[in-house]
C-alpha positions as semicolon CSV with decimal commas, in nm:
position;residue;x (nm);y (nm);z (nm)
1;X;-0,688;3,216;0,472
2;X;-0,325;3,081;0,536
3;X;-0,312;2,700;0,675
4;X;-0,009;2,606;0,858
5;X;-0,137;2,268;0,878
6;X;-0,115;2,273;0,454
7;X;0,237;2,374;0,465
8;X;0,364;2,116;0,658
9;X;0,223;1,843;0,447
10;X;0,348;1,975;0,147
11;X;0,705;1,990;0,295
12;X;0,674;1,667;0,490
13;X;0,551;1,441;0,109
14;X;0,884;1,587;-0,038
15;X;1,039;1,400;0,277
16;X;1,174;1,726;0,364
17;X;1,280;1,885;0,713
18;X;1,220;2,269;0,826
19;X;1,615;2,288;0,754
20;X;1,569;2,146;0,364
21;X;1,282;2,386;0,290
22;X;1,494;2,680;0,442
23;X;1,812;2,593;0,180
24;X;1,575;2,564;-0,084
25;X;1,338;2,823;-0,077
26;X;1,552;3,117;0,083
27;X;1,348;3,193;0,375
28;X;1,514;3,158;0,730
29;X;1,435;2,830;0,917
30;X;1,304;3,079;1,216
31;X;1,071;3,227;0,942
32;X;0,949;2,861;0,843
33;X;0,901;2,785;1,193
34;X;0,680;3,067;1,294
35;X;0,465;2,976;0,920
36;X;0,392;2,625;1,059
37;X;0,311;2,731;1,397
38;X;0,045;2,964;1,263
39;X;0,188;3,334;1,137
40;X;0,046;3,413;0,790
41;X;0,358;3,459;0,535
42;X;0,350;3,756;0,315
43;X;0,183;3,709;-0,102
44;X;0,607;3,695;-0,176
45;X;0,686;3,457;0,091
46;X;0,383;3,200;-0,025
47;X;0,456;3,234;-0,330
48;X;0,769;3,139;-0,319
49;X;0,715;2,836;-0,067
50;X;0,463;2,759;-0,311
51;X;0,670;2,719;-0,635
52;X;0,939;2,562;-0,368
53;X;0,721;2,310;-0,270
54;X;0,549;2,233;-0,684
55;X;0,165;2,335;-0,512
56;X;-0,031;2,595;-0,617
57;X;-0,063;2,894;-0,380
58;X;-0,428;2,838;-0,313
59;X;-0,354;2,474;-0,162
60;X;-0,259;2,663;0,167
61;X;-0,599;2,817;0,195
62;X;-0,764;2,493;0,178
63;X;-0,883;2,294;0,485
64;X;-0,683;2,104;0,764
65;X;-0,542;1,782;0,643
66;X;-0,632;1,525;0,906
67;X;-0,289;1,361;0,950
68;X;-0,235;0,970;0,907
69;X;-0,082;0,889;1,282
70;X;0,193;0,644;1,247
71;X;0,044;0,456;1,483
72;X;-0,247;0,395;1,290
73;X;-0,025;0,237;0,969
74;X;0,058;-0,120;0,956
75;X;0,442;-0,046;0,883
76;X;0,637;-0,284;0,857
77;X;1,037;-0,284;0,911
78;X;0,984;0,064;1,065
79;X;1,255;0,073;1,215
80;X;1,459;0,046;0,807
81;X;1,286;0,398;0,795
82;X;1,376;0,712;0,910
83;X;1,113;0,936;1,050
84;X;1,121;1,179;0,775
85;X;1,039;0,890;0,490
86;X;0,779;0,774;0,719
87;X;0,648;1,119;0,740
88;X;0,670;1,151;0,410
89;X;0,427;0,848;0,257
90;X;0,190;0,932;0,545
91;X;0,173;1,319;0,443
92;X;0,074;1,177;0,088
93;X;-0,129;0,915;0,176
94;X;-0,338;1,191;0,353
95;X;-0,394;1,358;0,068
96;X;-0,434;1,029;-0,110
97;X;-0,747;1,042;0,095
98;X;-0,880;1,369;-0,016
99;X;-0,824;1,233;-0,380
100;X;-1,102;0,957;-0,333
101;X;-1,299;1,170;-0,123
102;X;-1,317;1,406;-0,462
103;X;-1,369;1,056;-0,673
104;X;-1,670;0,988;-0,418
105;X;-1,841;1,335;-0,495
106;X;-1,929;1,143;-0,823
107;X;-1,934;0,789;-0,768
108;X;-2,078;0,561;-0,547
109;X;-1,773;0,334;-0,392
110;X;-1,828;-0,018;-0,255
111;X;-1,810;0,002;0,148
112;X;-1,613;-0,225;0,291
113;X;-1,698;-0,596;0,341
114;X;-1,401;-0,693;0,561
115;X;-1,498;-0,900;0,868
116;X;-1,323;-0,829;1,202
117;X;-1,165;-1,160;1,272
118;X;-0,895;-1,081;1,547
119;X;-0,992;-1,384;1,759
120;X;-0,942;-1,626;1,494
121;X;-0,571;-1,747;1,399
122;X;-0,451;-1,639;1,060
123;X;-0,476;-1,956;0,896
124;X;-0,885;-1,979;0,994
125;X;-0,905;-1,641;0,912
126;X;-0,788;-1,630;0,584
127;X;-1,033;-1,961;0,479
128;X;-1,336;-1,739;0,667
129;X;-1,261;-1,486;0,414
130;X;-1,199;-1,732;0,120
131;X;-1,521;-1,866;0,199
132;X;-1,738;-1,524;0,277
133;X;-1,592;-1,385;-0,077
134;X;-1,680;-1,681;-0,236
135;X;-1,301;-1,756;-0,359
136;X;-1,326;-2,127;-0,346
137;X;-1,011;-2,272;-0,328
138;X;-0,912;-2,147;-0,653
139;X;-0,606;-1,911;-0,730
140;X;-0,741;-1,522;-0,716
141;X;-0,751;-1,410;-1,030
142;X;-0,645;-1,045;-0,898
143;X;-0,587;-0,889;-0,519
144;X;-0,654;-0,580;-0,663
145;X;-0,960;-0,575;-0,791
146;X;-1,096;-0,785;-0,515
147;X;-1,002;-0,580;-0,254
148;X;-1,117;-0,275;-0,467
149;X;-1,460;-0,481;-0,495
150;X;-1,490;-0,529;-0,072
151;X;-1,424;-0,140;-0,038
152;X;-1,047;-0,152;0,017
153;X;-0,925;0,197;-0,154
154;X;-0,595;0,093;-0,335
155;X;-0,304;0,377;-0,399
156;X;0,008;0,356;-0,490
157;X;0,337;0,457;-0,290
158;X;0,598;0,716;-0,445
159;X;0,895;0,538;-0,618
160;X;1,136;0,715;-0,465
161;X;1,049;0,539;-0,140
162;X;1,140;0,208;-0,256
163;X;1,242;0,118;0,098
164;X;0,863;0,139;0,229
165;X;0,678;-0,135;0,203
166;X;0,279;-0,130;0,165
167;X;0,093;-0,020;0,486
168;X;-0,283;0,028;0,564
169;X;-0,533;0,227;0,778
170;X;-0,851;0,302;0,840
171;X;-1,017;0,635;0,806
172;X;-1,390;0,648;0,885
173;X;-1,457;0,318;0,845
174;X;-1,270;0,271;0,501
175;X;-0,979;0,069;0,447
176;X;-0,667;0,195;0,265
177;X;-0,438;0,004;0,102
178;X;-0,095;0,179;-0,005
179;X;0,094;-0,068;-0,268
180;X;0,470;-0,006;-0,383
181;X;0,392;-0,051;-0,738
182;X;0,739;-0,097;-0,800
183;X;0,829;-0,433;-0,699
184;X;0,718;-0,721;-0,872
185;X;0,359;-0,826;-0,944
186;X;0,391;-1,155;-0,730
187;X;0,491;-0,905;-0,453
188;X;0,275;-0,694;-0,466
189;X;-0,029;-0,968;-0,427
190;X;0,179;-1,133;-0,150
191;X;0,135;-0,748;0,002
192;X;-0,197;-0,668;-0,026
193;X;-0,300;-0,993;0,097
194;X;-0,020;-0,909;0,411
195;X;-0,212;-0,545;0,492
196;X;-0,568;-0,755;0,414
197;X;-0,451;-0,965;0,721
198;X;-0,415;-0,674;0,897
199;X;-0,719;-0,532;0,840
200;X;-0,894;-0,860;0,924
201;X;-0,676;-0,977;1,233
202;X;-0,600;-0,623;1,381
203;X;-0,795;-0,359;1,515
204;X;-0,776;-0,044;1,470
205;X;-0,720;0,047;1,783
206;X;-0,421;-0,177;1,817
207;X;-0,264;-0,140;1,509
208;X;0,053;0,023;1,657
209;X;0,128;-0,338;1,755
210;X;0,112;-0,452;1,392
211;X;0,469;-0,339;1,362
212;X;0,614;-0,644;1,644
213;X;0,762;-0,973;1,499
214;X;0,423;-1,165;1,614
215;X;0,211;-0,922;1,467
216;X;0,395;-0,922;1,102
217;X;0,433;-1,270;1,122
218;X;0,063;-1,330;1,156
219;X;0,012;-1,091;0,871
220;X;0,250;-1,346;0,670
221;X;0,073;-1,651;0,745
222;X;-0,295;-1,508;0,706
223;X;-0,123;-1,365;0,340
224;X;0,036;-1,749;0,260
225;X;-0,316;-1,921;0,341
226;X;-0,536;-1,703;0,128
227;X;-0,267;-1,703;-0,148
228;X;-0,221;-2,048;-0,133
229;X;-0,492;-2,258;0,022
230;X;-0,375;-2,513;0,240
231;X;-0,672;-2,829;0,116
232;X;-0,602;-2,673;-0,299
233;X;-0,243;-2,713;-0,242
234;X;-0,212;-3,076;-0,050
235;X;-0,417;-3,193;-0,363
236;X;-0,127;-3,116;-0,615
237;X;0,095;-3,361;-0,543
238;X;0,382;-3,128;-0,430
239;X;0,575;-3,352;-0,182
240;X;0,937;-3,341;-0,246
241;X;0,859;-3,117;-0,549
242;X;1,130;-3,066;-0,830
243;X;1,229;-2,713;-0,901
244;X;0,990;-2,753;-1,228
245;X;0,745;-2,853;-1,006
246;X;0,767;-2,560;-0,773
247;X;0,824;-2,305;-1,084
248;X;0,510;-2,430;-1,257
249;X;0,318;-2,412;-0,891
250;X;0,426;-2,055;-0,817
251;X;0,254;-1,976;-1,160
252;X;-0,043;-2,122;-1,125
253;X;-0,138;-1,971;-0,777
254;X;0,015;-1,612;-0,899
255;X;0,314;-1,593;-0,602
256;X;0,697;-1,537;-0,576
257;X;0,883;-1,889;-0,610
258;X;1,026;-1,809;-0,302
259;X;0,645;-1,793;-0,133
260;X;0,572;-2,122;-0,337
261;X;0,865;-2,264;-0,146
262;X;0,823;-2,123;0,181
263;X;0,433;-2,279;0,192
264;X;0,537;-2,631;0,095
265;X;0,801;-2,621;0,363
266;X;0,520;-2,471;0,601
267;X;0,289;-2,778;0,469
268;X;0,564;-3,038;0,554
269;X;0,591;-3,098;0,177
270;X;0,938;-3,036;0,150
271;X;1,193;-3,100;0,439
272;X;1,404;-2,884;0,598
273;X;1,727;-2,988;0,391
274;X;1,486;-2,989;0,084
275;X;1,373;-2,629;0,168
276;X;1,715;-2,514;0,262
277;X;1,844;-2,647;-0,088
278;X;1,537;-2,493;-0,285
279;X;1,620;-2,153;-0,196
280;X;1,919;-2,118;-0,210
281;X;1,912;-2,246;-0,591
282;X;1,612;-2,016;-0,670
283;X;1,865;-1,711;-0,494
284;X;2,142;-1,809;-0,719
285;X;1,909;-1,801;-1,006
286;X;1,751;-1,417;-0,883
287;X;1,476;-1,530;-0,713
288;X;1,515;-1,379;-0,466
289;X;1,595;-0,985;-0,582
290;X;1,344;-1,080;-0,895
291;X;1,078;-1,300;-1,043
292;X;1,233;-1,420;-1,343
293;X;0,923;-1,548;-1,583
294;X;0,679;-1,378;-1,362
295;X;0,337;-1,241;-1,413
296;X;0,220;-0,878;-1,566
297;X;0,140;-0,634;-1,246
298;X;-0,203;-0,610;-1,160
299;X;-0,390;-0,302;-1,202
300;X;-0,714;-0,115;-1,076
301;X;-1,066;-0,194;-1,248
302;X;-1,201;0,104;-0,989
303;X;-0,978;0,386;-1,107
304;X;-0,991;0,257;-1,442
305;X;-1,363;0,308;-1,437
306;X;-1,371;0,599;-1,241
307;X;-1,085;0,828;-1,456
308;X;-1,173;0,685;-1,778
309;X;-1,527;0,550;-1,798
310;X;-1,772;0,720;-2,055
311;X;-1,956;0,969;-1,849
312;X;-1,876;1,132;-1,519
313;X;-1,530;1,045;-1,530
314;X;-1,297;1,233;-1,267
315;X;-0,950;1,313;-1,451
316;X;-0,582;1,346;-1,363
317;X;-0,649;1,720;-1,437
318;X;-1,018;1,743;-1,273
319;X;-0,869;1,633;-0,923
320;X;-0,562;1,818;-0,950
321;X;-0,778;2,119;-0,967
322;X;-1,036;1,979;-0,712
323;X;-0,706;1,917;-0,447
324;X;-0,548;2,249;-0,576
325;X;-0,250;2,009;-0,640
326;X;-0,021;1,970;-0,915
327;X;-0,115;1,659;-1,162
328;X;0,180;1,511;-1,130
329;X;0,100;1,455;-0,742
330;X;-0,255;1,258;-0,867
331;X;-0,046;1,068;-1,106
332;X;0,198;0,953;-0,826
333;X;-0,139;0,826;-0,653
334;X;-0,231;0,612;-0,950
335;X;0,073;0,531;-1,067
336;X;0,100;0,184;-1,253
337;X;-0,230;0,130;-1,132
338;X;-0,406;0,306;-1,390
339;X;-0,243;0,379;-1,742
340;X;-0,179;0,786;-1,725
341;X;0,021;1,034;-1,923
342;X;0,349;1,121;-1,814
């Protein structure tokens, strides 16, 4: 009943190598080896991987997890990482997967409505989806929920990997979105509409390429467009705008005033010495590290419904015993998208 497969995950979402799990646990690195490669550990010896590793024994007897291949992510600034980080958010965004696959036993989820657009440039692309959503040119009122509500899955990455930005995939036809909840909320909507580019502009069979400067910047511009729509904006009369100007702007479209500033340079509303002057007061007033005055994070109307609507609901507790996972590994999937219990 042993899974090798199982043991590696749980090792590689504590961004641990062979070596770490050796020193902590006790058992020899040949031992480990030999475990992962497919010899069934004694009851002792999984036991004490198991309480090692915070899973429950019987998560090693449950089925293959199909891997997320890094080639497959939209990473960006991979090369910031090191492997074992990288390994680390893709080992739990695998099992991120199982999670809605256990909300999906219950509930109906929306499939996704993303159009394949990689012959378009970003800028048309991000008014075709504008205009297919219905969006207008008004100022989204929140990424996540309308991503949630065109079948993107939204989860959220581990805090300790503050270095990792979000990234997407596809697995069977469903987009996944994974967010790092801990930066600010005007980041956060600048990044999911950044991995929404991606899904739009870049197939899936060529998202290894999503990682090259063309490929990211295209993600940027797509992200800038839909944030900030180039006809809403021109209307505002933001040519040669004050910082007040810009400050009030950024708060009415729901963006960094750093992305404010960036798209009325990339409008040819302010001028290069206007745009070099603009940020670098906004970065001695934090602007750049922080969003002082910003808006409240965004969170999840799906989960929300899902853990804590009135019948059917699918708890922290319920999937923890559905994944044979410990609950603080389902909060880490919702966290600060959902309120839970620490």
């Amino acid at each position: 009943m042993f899974n090798p497969s199982r043991l590696k995950v749980a090792r590689q979402r504590l961004a641990w190598t062979l070596t770490r799990l050796a020193s902590e646990s006790g058992v020899s690195l040949r031992s480990l080896t030999s475990y992962e490669n497919g010899k069934t550990p004694s009851d002792e010896i999984l036991f004490k991987l198991a309480n090692t590793l915070a899973v429950p024994p019987e998560f090693f007897e449950r089925e293959s997890v199909e891997p997320v291949p890094v080639e497959a992510a939209s990473f960006r600034k991979l090369s910031r990482t090191t492997s074992t980080r990288r390994d680390a958010v893709l080992a739990s965004a695998s099992l991120a997967v199982e999670f809605f696959s256990v909300i999906e036993q219950k509930f109906k989820l929306p499939k996704s409505s993303i159009p394949s657009l990689d012959k378009f440039s970003p800028e048309l692309a991000a008014e075709f989806v504008r205009r297919r959503w219905n969006l207008g040119d008004r100022p989204i009122t929140n990424m996540v929920h309308l991503l949630e509500s065109n079948g993107v899955r939204v989860a959220a990455i581990q805090h300790s990997f503050v270095d990792v930005d979000a990234f997407c995939f596809i697995r069977d036809s469903t987009p996944y979105v994974f967010l790092n909840t801990s930066k600010s909320a005007e980041r956060q909507r600048f990044d999911l509409a950044h991995e929404l580019a991606h899904l739009a502009l870049h197939s899936e069979q060529d998202m290894e390429l999503s990682t090259s400067k063309e490929r990211e910047s295209e993600a940027n511009r797509f992200a800038a467009s839909f944030l900030m729509p180039r006809s809403a904006v021109l209307t505002q009369s933001m040519r040669s705008a004050s910082m007040a100007r810009i400050l009030a702007a950024r708060s009415y479209w729901k963006v960094s005033a750093m992305a404010m500033t960036h798209r009325l340079h990339e409008l040819h509303l302010l001028s290069d010495w206007q745009y070099r002057n603009t940020c670098m007061t906004l970065s001695d007033q934090g602007y750049r590290s922080s969003e002082p005055g910003g808006i409240i994070p965004e969170t999840s109307q799906l989960l929300r419904k899902v853990m804590f609507g009135p019948t059917g609901k699918v708890s922290i507790r319920d999937a923890a015993a559905g994944l044979s996972l410990h609950q603080n590994d389902i909060r880490d999937f919702v966290r600060d998208l959902v309120p839970v219990a620490a």
